[in-house]
Coordinates of C-alpha atoms in Angstrom, one line a residue:
M1 CA 157.9 3.2 104.3
K2 CA 158.5 6.0 106.9
K3 CA 155.7 4.9 109.1
A4 CA 156.9 1.3 109.1
A5 CA 160.4 2.4 110.0
I6 CA 159.3 4.5 112.9
A7 CA 157.2 1.7 114.3
T8 CA 160.2 -0.7 114.2
A9 CA 162.4 1.8 116.0
T10 CA 159.8 2.4 118.7
A11 CA 159.5 -1.3 119.5
G12 CA 163.3 -1.8 119.4
I13 CA 163.0 -4.8 117.2
A14 CA 166.3 -5.9 115.4
V15 CA 166.1 -6.4 111.7
T16 CA 166.9 -10.0 110.7
A17 CA 166.9 -12.0 107.5
F18 CA 163.8 -14.1 106.7
A19 CA 162.8 -16.9 104.3
A20 CA 161.2 -15.6 101.1
P21 CA 157.4 -16.4 101.0
T22 CA 155.7 -17.6 97.9
I23 CA 153.1 -16.1 95.7
A24 CA 150.9 -17.2 92.8
S25 CA 152.1 -16.8 89.2
A26 CA 149.2 -17.3 86.8
S27 CA 149.1 -19.9 83.9
T28 CA 147.0 -18.6 81.1
V29 CA 145.3 -19.6 77.8
V30 CA 144.0 -17.5 74.9
V31 CA 140.3 -18.1 73.9
E32 CA 139.8 -19.4 70.4
S33 CA 136.6 -19.4 68.2
G34 CA 134.2 -22.0 69.5
D35 CA 135.7 -22.2 73.0
T36 CA 133.4 -22.3 76.1
L37 CA 134.2 -21.9 79.8
W38 CA 133.1 -25.5 80.4
G39 CA 135.4 -26.9 77.7
I40 CA 138.4 -24.9 78.9
A41 CA 137.8 -26.0 82.5
Q42 CA 137.8 -29.7 81.3
Q43 CA 141.0 -29.3 79.3
N44 CA 142.8 -27.7 82.2
D45 CA 141.5 -29.9 85.0
T46 CA 139.6 -27.2 86.8
T47 CA 136.0 -26.0 87.2
V48 CA 133.9 -23.2 85.6
D49 CA 133.5 -21.6 89.0
S50 CA 137.3 -21.5 89.5
L51 CA 137.8 -19.9 86.1
K52 CA 135.2 -17.3 86.8
Q53 CA 136.7 -16.5 90.2
L54 CA 140.3 -16.3 88.8
N55 CA 139.2 -14.0 86.0
K56 CA 136.6 -12.0 87.9
L57 CA 133.9 -13.0 85.4
T58 CA 130.2 -12.3 86.2
S59 CA 128.9 -14.5 83.4
D60 CA 129.9 -17.5 81.3
K61 CA 130.4 -15.2 78.2
I62 CA 133.9 -15.2 76.7
F63 CA 135.3 -14.1 73.3
P64 CA 138.1 -15.1 70.9
G65 CA 141.4 -13.5 71.7
Q66 CA 140.6 -13.1 75.4
K67 CA 143.3 -14.2 77.8
L68 CA 142.1 -16.4 80.7
V69 CA 144.0 -17.4 83.9
V70 CA 143.4 -21.1 84.3
S71 CA 145.7 -22.0 87.2
E72 CA 148.2 -20.5 89.6
Q73 CA 151.8 -21.7 90.2
A74 CA 154.0 -20.9 93.2
Q75 CA 157.0 -18.7 92.8
E76 CA 159.3 -17.0 95.3
K77 CA 158.9 -13.4 96.3
S78 CA 162.1 -11.4 96.7
E79 CA 163.0 -8.4 98.9
K80 CA 164.5 -5.5 97.0
Q81 CA 165.3 -1.9 97.6
V82 CA 165.2 1.2 95.3
T83 CA 168.6 2.2 93.8
A84 CA 167.5 5.4 92.0
T85 CA 167.2 8.7 93.8
W86 CA 163.4 8.5 93.2
L87 CA 161.5 5.8 91.4
N88 CA 158.1 6.2 89.8
V89 CA 155.4 3.6 90.6
R90 CA 152.9 3.1 87.8
D91 CA 149.5 1.3 87.6
G92 CA 150.8 -1.0 84.7
A93 CA 154.0 -2.5 83.4
G94 CA 155.3 0.3 81.1
V95 CA 156.0 4.0 80.9
D96 CA 152.7 4.6 79.1
N97 CA 150.8 3.8 82.3
N98 CA 149.8 6.4 85.0
I99 CA 152.2 7.3 87.9
I100 CA 150.7 6.3 91.3
T101 CA 153.5 7.6 93.5
S102 CA 157.3 7.9 93.8
L103 CA 159.5 5.9 96.2
K104 CA 162.7 7.4 97.7
G105 CA 166.1 5.7 97.1
G106 CA 166.7 3.0 99.7
T107 CA 163.0 2.2 100.2
K108 CA 162.5 -1.6 100.6
V109 CA 159.8 -3.3 98.5
T110 CA 158.7 -6.9 97.8
V111 CA 158.8 -8.1 94.2
E112 CA 155.7 -10.0 93.5
T113 CA 156.2 -10.9 89.7
T114 CA 158.6 -10.1 86.9
E115 CA 157.0 -9.1 83.6
S116 CA 158.5 -10.1 80.2
N117 CA 159.5 -6.5 79.4
G118 CA 161.7 -6.2 82.6
W119 CA 159.1 -4.5 84.8
N120 CA 158.3 -5.8 88.3
K121 CA 155.0 -5.9 90.2
I122 CA 155.8 -4.8 93.7
T123 CA 154.2 -4.4 97.2
Y124 CA 155.3 -1.4 99.2
G125 CA 154.2 0.7 102.2
D126 CA 151.2 -0.7 104.0
G127 CA 150.4 -3.3 101.3
Q128 CA 150.0 -1.1 98.2
T129 CA 150.9 -2.6 94.8
G130 CA 152.2 -1.2 91.6
Y131 CA 154.7 -1.6 88.8
V132 CA 158.3 -0.3 88.5
N133 CA 161.2 -0.8 86.1
G134 CA 163.3 -3.7 87.5
K135 CA 166.6 -2.1 86.6
Y136 CA 166.2 0.5 89.4
L137 CA 165.8 -2.3 92.1
G138 CA 168.8 -3.8 93.9
E139 CA 169.4 -6.4 96.6
A140 CA 168.0 -5.3 100.0
T141 CA 170.6 -4.7 102.7
Q142 CA 170.0 -5.6 106.4
T143 CA 171.0 -3.0 109.1
A144 CA 171.3 -3.3 112.9
A145 CA 168.5 -2.2 115.2
V146 CA 170.5 0.6 116.7
T147 CA 171.1 2.2 113.3
E148 CA 167.5 1.6 112.3
T149 CA 166.4 3.4 115.5
T150 CA 168.6 6.4 114.8
T151 CA 167.4 6.6 111.2
A152 CA 163.8 6.2 112.2
A153 CA 164.0 9.1 114.7
T154 CA 165.6 11.3 112.0
E155 CA 162.9 10.3 109.5
Q156 CA 160.2 11.0 112.1
T157 CA 161.4 14.6 112.5
Q158 CA 161.5 14.9 108.7
V159 CA 158.0 13.6 108.4
Q160 CA 156.8 16.2 110.9
T161 CA 158.6 19.0 109.1
E162 CA 157.4 17.9 105.7
T163 CA 153.8 17.7 107.0
T164 CA 154.0 21.2 108.4
T165 CA 155.5 22.6 105.2
A166 CA 152.9 20.8 103.1
S167 CA 150.1 22.1 105.2
S168 CA 151.3 25.7 104.9
T169 CA 151.9 25.5 101.1
E170 CA 149.0 23.5 99.8
Q171 CA 146.5 26.2 100.8
V172 CA 146.8 28.7 98.0
A173 CA 144.6 31.8 98.1
T174 CA 143.1 32.7 94.7
D175 CA 142.4 36.3 95.6
V176 CA 146.1 37.3 95.8
S177 CA 147.8 39.5 93.2
T178 CA 151.1 37.7 93.2
Y179 CA 152.1 34.0 93.4
K180 CA 155.4 32.2 94.1
V181 CA 156.0 29.3 91.7
K182 CA 156.2 25.8 93.2
S183 CA 157.5 22.5 91.7
G184 CA 155.1 21.1 89.1
D185 CA 153.5 24.5 88.3
T186 CA 152.9 25.5 84.7
L187 CA 151.5 28.7 83.2
W188 CA 148.5 26.8 81.9
G189 CA 147.8 25.4 85.3
L190 CA 148.2 28.8 87.0
S191 CA 145.9 30.4 84.4
T192 CA 143.2 27.9 85.3
K193 CA 143.8 28.3 89.1
F194 CA 143.5 32.1 89.0
G195 CA 140.9 32.5 86.2
V196 CA 143.1 34.4 83.7
S197 CA 144.6 33.6 80.3
V198 CA 148.2 32.3 79.6
N199 CA 148.7 35.4 77.4
D200 CA 147.8 37.7 80.3
L201 CA 150.3 36.0 82.7
M202 CA 153.0 36.3 80.0
S203 CA 152.2 39.9 79.4
W204 CA 152.0 40.9 83.1
N205 CA 155.3 39.2 83.9
N206 CA 157.2 40.2 80.6
L207 CA 157.7 36.5 79.7
S208 CA 159.0 35.7 76.2
S209 CA 158.1 32.0 76.6
S210 CA 156.0 29.7 78.8
S211 CA 159.0 28.6 80.9
I212 CA 158.9 29.4 84.6
Y213 CA 161.0 28.2 87.5
V214 CA 160.5 27.2 91.2
G215 CA 160.6 30.3 93.5
Q216 CA 159.7 32.8 90.7
N217 CA 157.3 35.5 91.8
L218 CA 154.5 36.0 89.2
A219 CA 151.9 38.7 88.9
V220 CA 148.5 37.0 88.7
K221 CA 146.5 40.2 88.5
A222 CA 146.9 43.2 86.2
S223 CA 147.4 45.5 89.2
A224 CA 150.7 43.6 90.1
A225 CA 152.1 43.6 86.5
Q226 CA 155.9 43.9 86.4
P227 CA 157.6 46.9 84.7
A228 CA 159.5 45.9 81.5
A229 CA 162.7 47.7 82.5
S230 CA 162.8 46.0 85.9
T231 CA 162.4 42.5 84.3
Q232 CA 165.2 43.2 81.8
T233 CA 167.6 44.2 84.6
E234 CA 166.7 41.1 86.7
T235 CA 167.2 38.9 83.6
A236 CA 170.6 40.4 82.8
T237 CA 171.6 40.0 86.4
E238 CA 170.6 36.3 86.4
E239 CA 172.3 35.5 83.1
Q240 CA 175.6 37.3 84.0
T241 CA 175.7 35.6 87.4
T242 CA 175.3 32.2 85.7
Q243 CA 178.4 33.0 83.6
T244 CA 180.6 34.1 86.5
E245 CA 179.5 31.2 88.7
T246 CA 181.1 28.8 86.2
A247 CA 184.4 29.6 87.8
T248 CA 183.6 30.7 91.4
Q249 CA 180.6 28.5 92.3
S250 CA 181.2 25.2 90.4
E251 CA 179.6 23.2 93.1
T252 CA 176.2 25.1 92.8
A253 CA 176.4 24.9 89.0
T254 CA 177.0 21.1 89.1
Q255 CA 174.1 20.6 91.5
S256 CA 171.8 22.5 89.2
E257 CA 172.9 20.7 86.0
T258 CA 172.5 17.3 87.7
T259 CA 169.0 18.2 88.8
T260 CA 167.9 19.4 85.3
Q261 CA 169.3 16.3 83.6
A262 CA 167.6 13.7 85.9
S263 CA 166.4 10.5 84.2
E264 CA 162.7 9.8 83.4
E265 CA 162.4 7.6 86.5
Q266 CA 163.9 10.4 88.7
T267 CA 161.9 13.4 87.6
S268 CA 159.5 13.0 90.5
S269 CA 162.1 14.1 93.0
T270 CA 160.4 17.4 93.8
Q271 CA 162.2 17.9 97.1
E272 CA 165.7 17.6 95.8
S273 CA 164.9 19.6 92.6
Q274 CA 163.4 22.4 94.6
A275 CA 166.3 22.6 97.0
S276 CA 168.9 22.7 94.1
T277 CA 166.9 25.4 92.2
E278 CA 166.4 27.6 95.2
S279 CA 170.1 27.3 96.1
T280 CA 171.1 28.6 92.6
Q281 CA 168.5 31.4 92.8
S282 CA 169.7 32.5 96.2
S283 CA 173.3 32.9 94.8
T284 CA 172.0 34.7 91.8
T285 CA 170.2 37.5 93.8
Q286 CA 173.5 38.3 95.5
A287 CA 175.3 39.3 92.3
S288 CA 175.7 42.9 91.1
T289 CA 173.5 44.3 88.4
V290 CA 175.0 44.5 84.9
T291 CA 173.8 46.4 81.8
E292 CA 172.7 44.9 78.5
E293 CA 176.0 46.1 76.9
T294 CA 178.1 44.0 79.4
Q295 CA 176.0 40.9 78.5
A296 CA 176.5 41.6 74.8
D297 CA 180.3 41.8 75.3
A298 CA 180.2 38.2 76.7
I299 CA 178.7 36.8 73.5
D300 CA 180.8 35.7 70.5
T301 CA 179.5 38.1 67.9
S302 CA 181.6 36.4 65.2
A303 CA 179.6 33.2 65.5
S304 CA 177.1 32.2 62.8
T305 CA 174.5 30.8 65.2
Y306 CA 173.1 31.9 68.6
T307 CA 171.3 30.0 71.3
V308 CA 168.3 31.9 72.7
R309 CA 168.4 32.8 76.5
S310 CA 165.8 33.9 79.0
G311 CA 164.7 37.5 78.3
D312 CA 165.9 37.5 74.6
S313 CA 163.9 39.0 71.8
L314 CA 164.5 39.2 68.0
S315 CA 165.2 42.9 68.3
K316 CA 167.7 42.4 71.1
I317 CA 169.5 39.6 69.2
A318 CA 169.5 41.7 65.9
G319 CA 171.2 44.6 67.8
I320 CA 173.9 42.3 69.2
F321 CA 174.8 40.8 65.8
G322 CA 174.3 44.0 63.8
T323 CA 171.5 42.8 61.6
S324 CA 167.7 43.4 61.4
V325 CA 164.7 41.5 62.7
S326 CA 163.4 40.9 59.2
N327 CA 166.7 39.3 58.2
L328 CA 166.7 37.1 61.3
K329 CA 163.2 35.9 60.5
A330 CA 164.1 35.2 56.9
L331 CA 167.3 33.3 57.8
N332 CA 165.3 31.1 60.2
G333 CA 162.0 30.8 58.4
L334 CA 160.1 32.4 61.3
S335 CA 156.5 33.6 60.8
S336 CA 156.3 35.4 64.2
D337 CA 158.5 37.1 66.8
A338 CA 158.0 34.3 69.3
L339 CA 161.2 32.6 70.7
Q340 CA 161.9 29.8 73.0
V341 CA 164.8 29.5 75.5
G342 CA 167.4 27.0 74.0
Q343 CA 166.2 27.7 70.4
V344 CA 169.2 27.9 68.0
L345 CA 169.0 30.8 65.5
K346 CA 171.1 31.5 62.4
V347 CA 172.5 35.1 62.8
K348 CA 174.7 35.2 59.6
G349 CA 174.5 33.8 56.1
Q350 CA 172.7 34.3 52.9
V351 CA 168.9 34.3 52.8
P352 CA 167.7 31.6 50.4
A353 CA 166.1 33.0 47.2
Q354 CA 162.4 32.7 47.4
N355 CA 161.3 33.3 43.8
T356 CA 163.1 33.0 40.5
T357 CA 160.1 33.4 38.3
N358 CA 160.8 37.0 37.2
N359 CA 164.4 36.3 36.2
S360 CA 163.4 33.1 34.3
S361 CA 160.6 35.0 32.5
S362 CA 162.9 38.0 31.7
T363 CA 165.6 35.7 30.4
A364 CA 163.2 33.7 28.3
S365 CA 161.6 36.8 26.9
S366 CA 165.0 38.4 26.0
S367 CA 166.0 35.2 24.2
T368 CA 162.8 35.2 22.2
T369 CA 163.3 38.9 21.1
N370 CA 167.0 38.5 20.1
N371 CA 166.4 35.3 18.2
S372 CA 163.4 35.8 16.0
T373 CA 164.3 32.8 13.8
S374 CA 163.4 30.5 16.6
G375 CA 159.8 31.2 16.1
S376 CA 157.2 29.3 18.0
S377 CA 159.8 26.9 19.3
S378 CA 161.6 29.6 21.3
S379 CA 158.3 31.0 22.6
S380 CA 157.3 27.5 23.8
A381 CA 160.7 27.0 25.6
S382 CA 160.3 30.4 27.3
S383 CA 156.8 29.5 28.5
S384 CA 157.9 26.1 29.8
S385 CA 160.9 27.6 31.7
T386 CA 158.8 30.3 33.3
S387 CA 156.1 27.7 34.3
N388 CA 158.7 25.4 35.9
A389 CA 160.3 28.2 37.9
S390 CA 157.0 29.5 39.0
S391 CA 155.9 26.0 40.1
S392 CA 159.2 25.5 42.1
S393 CA 158.8 28.8 43.8
S394 CA 155.2 28.0 44.7
S395 CA 156.2 24.6 46.2
S396 CA 159.0 26.2 48.3
S397 CA 156.6 28.9 49.6
S398 CA 153.9 26.3 50.4
S399 CA 156.4 24.0 52.3
S400 CA 157.6 27.0 54.4
A401 CA 154.1 28.1 55.3
S402 CA 153.1 24.5 56.2
Y403 CA 156.0 24.1 58.7
S404 CA 155.3 27.5 60.2
A405 CA 151.7 26.5 60.7
L406 CA 152.7 23.2 62.3
L407 CA 155.1 24.9 64.7
S408 CA 152.6 27.6 65.6
E409 CA 149.9 25.0 66.3
A410 CA 152.4 23.0 68.5
Q411 CA 153.4 26.1 70.5
K412 CA 149.7 26.9 71.3
H413 CA 149.6 23.9 73.6
L414 CA 152.8 24.4 75.6
G415 CA 152.1 23.8 79.3
K416 CA 149.0 21.7 78.8
P417 CA 148.8 18.6 81.0
Y418 CA 149.7 15.0 80.1
S419 CA 147.0 12.3 80.3
W420 CA 147.3 8.7 79.1
G421 CA 145.0 8.3 76.0
G422 CA 144.5 12.1 75.8
N423 CA 143.6 13.3 72.3
G424 CA 143.5 17.0 73.0
P425 CA 143.0 19.8 73.0
S426 CA 142.8 20.1 76.8
S427 CA 145.3 17.3 77.5
F428 CA 147.4 14.9 75.5
D429 CA 149.5 11.8 75.6
C430 CA 152.6 11.7 73.3
S431 CA 151.0 10.3 70.1
G432 CA 147.7 12.0 70.7
F433 CA 149.6 15.3 70.7
T434 CA 151.4 14.6 67.4
K435 CA 148.3 13.3 65.7
Y436 CA 146.3 16.4 66.8
V437 CA 148.9 19.0 65.8
Y438 CA 149.6 17.4 62.3
G439 CA 145.9 17.0 61.8
Q440 CA 145.4 20.8 62.3
V441 CA 147.6 21.4 59.2
G442 CA 145.9 18.7 57.1
I443 CA 148.2 15.8 57.7
S444 CA 146.6 12.6 59.0
L445 CA 148.6 10.3 61.3
P446 CA 147.8 6.9 62.9
R447 CA 146.9 7.1 66.7
T448 CA 149.9 5.3 68.4
A449 CA 153.6 6.0 68.5
S450 CA 154.5 2.6 67.0
A451 CA 152.0 3.0 64.2
Q452 CA 153.3 6.5 63.4
Y453 CA 156.8 5.0 63.3
S454 CA 155.7 2.4 60.8
A455 CA 153.9 5.0 58.6
S456 CA 156.8 7.4 58.4
T457 CA 159.8 7.4 56.0
K458 CA 163.0 6.8 58.1
V459 CA 165.8 9.4 57.8
S460 CA 169.1 9.7 59.6
E461 CA 169.8 12.4 62.2
S462 CA 172.0 14.3 59.6
Q463 CA 169.0 14.3 57.2
A464 CA 166.4 15.2 59.8
K465 CA 164.6 18.5 59.3
P466 CA 162.2 20.5 61.5
G467 CA 158.7 19.0 61.1
D468 CA 160.0 15.4 61.2
L469 CA 158.9 13.0 63.9
V470 CA 161.5 11.7 66.5
F471 CA 161.0 8.3 68.1
F472 CA 162.1 6.6 71.4
N473 CA 162.2 3.0 72.6
Y474 CA 162.4 2.2 76.3
G475 CA 163.0 -1.6 75.7
S476 CA 159.7 -3.0 74.6
G477 CA 159.1 -1.3 71.2
I478 CA 158.4 2.3 70.1
A479 CA 156.9 4.0 73.2
H480 CA 157.3 7.8 72.7
V481 CA 157.2 10.3 69.9
G482 CA 157.8 14.1 69.6
I483 CA 157.9 16.8 66.9
Y484 CA 161.5 17.7 65.9
V485 CA 162.1 21.5 65.7
G486 CA 165.8 21.5 64.9
G487 CA 168.9 22.2 67.0
G488 CA 168.5 18.9 68.9
Q489 CA 165.1 20.0 70.3
M490 CA 161.6 18.6 70.1
I491 CA 158.1 19.6 71.4
D492 CA 156.4 16.6 73.0
A493 CA 153.7 15.6 75.5
Q494 CA 155.3 13.8 78.5
D495 CA 154.7 13.3 82.2
N496 CA 155.3 17.0 82.9
G497 CA 153.0 18.2 80.1
V498 CA 153.6 19.7 76.7
K499 CA 157.1 21.2 76.6
Y500 CA 160.4 21.5 74.8
D501 CA 162.9 18.7 75.4
N502 CA 166.6 18.0 74.4
I503 CA 166.5 14.8 72.4
H504 CA 170.0 13.9 73.5
G505 CA 169.5 14.9 77.2
S506 CA 169.6 12.5 80.1
G507 CA 166.5 10.3 80.1
W508 CA 166.1 10.8 76.3
G509 CA 169.3 10.2 74.4
E510 CA 169.8 6.6 75.6
Y511 CA 166.3 5.7 74.2
L512 CA 166.5 7.6 70.9
V513 CA 165.7 5.4 68.0
G514 CA 165.6 7.8 65.0
F515 CA 163.6 10.1 62.8
G516 CA 160.6 9.6 60.5
R517 CA 159.3 11.9 57.8
V518 CA 155.5 12.2 57.2
A519 CA 155.5 15.4 55.2
N520 CA 158.0 17.2 52.9
F521 CA 158.2 20.6 54.7

């Protein structure tokens, strides 16, 4: 819409209200067995040629269940404007369709049709069309020509600046040894761009997870690998500054929180998100360096749980809470040392007993020896008790191993891109991701999110366990699914690729339907 605004300003034309034009709204029929184009044309007072033109048919062949447009009726267009900060435009009426572009708040559009699920078909820009969620459109406001001229001049300057910036940043040399992270980048994408593995990038940059942030400088060649000690110091500085800025820089903290909790329809706001993130990073670099002991002092060591932060490792957490790595892994059912930022760990408590077979056998054997009059009956009871205990222990061990395998498989794909209909392993959509991951551990799921919901046993949030599925509804039925990993977190495939998400966060919590169990982990 910027080009159109500039043209209006240059001509000095005042903005005035206008009568709403009309467009065609189609009347349709569903083909039944035995129907022909000629018969449908006769029943609806039209011609075969008209039906073929309306439905873009190249032959007279039709099939049962096919929806045909038989006539067009006039309905009014309406002028609206975007009320969200940024609004995604998709190629179909629903969030499962591909994003074409994003429109800035205040952009004026023309609503062509309103779909039954609340989505609108719109015309924007120089006649482009697409679909948006109608709840993010409001009544268009009219402004004076003088105001429009001033706004257009400002936007023209912004367009020139953005064009210059885009031209300078889009050309990324692949022969460099370091790279500055931009909005939209992922470790998987950078590994493809620079011809290296994700593991190499994590190793060269001392990363404990696949999370990266805008403005971060990454080594993309072994020659530029970052020393471990330096990374720990920088991480400690960043985390301590975040704690102190809660009191002294509340405005910056609020801006950062608002950006990270943007709704699904506003996540395309790359310019505002980048500005907010870079502002926080600039403040962080000005803080004084603190030691790991200072950071540990700021943690409540009497707590029974701990939320993983950037730069944490199991050995570091074990040192803070006075325990061992092996005890932490046993408490949390971990099969590896890998951690994710935001993951909630148990740091105190009793490790669940894994095997009671020996005790059961010993007790049964002792009972048999001391009570010889029981004869074969005592021997039989001892054997049965031992068998049941062994079976229970084996089942517990199998369940633990199955969830560990599930989580390990899901984490393999962090950072991989989203594609509608993607079945993996190079790209996924939401239900394609869950079907693929569960399939790798021997659990077969249906293909779509709604079918997976129907096939699962429903459980409440208080009953939900890691390994359950978590479902969302945007207003027209089950439309998204992820793998619940505990602590209010899930791993899912969404517009930004495969990543961890907070199921109660902005853009998720309001659409949360519930949990479904497909395996007894």
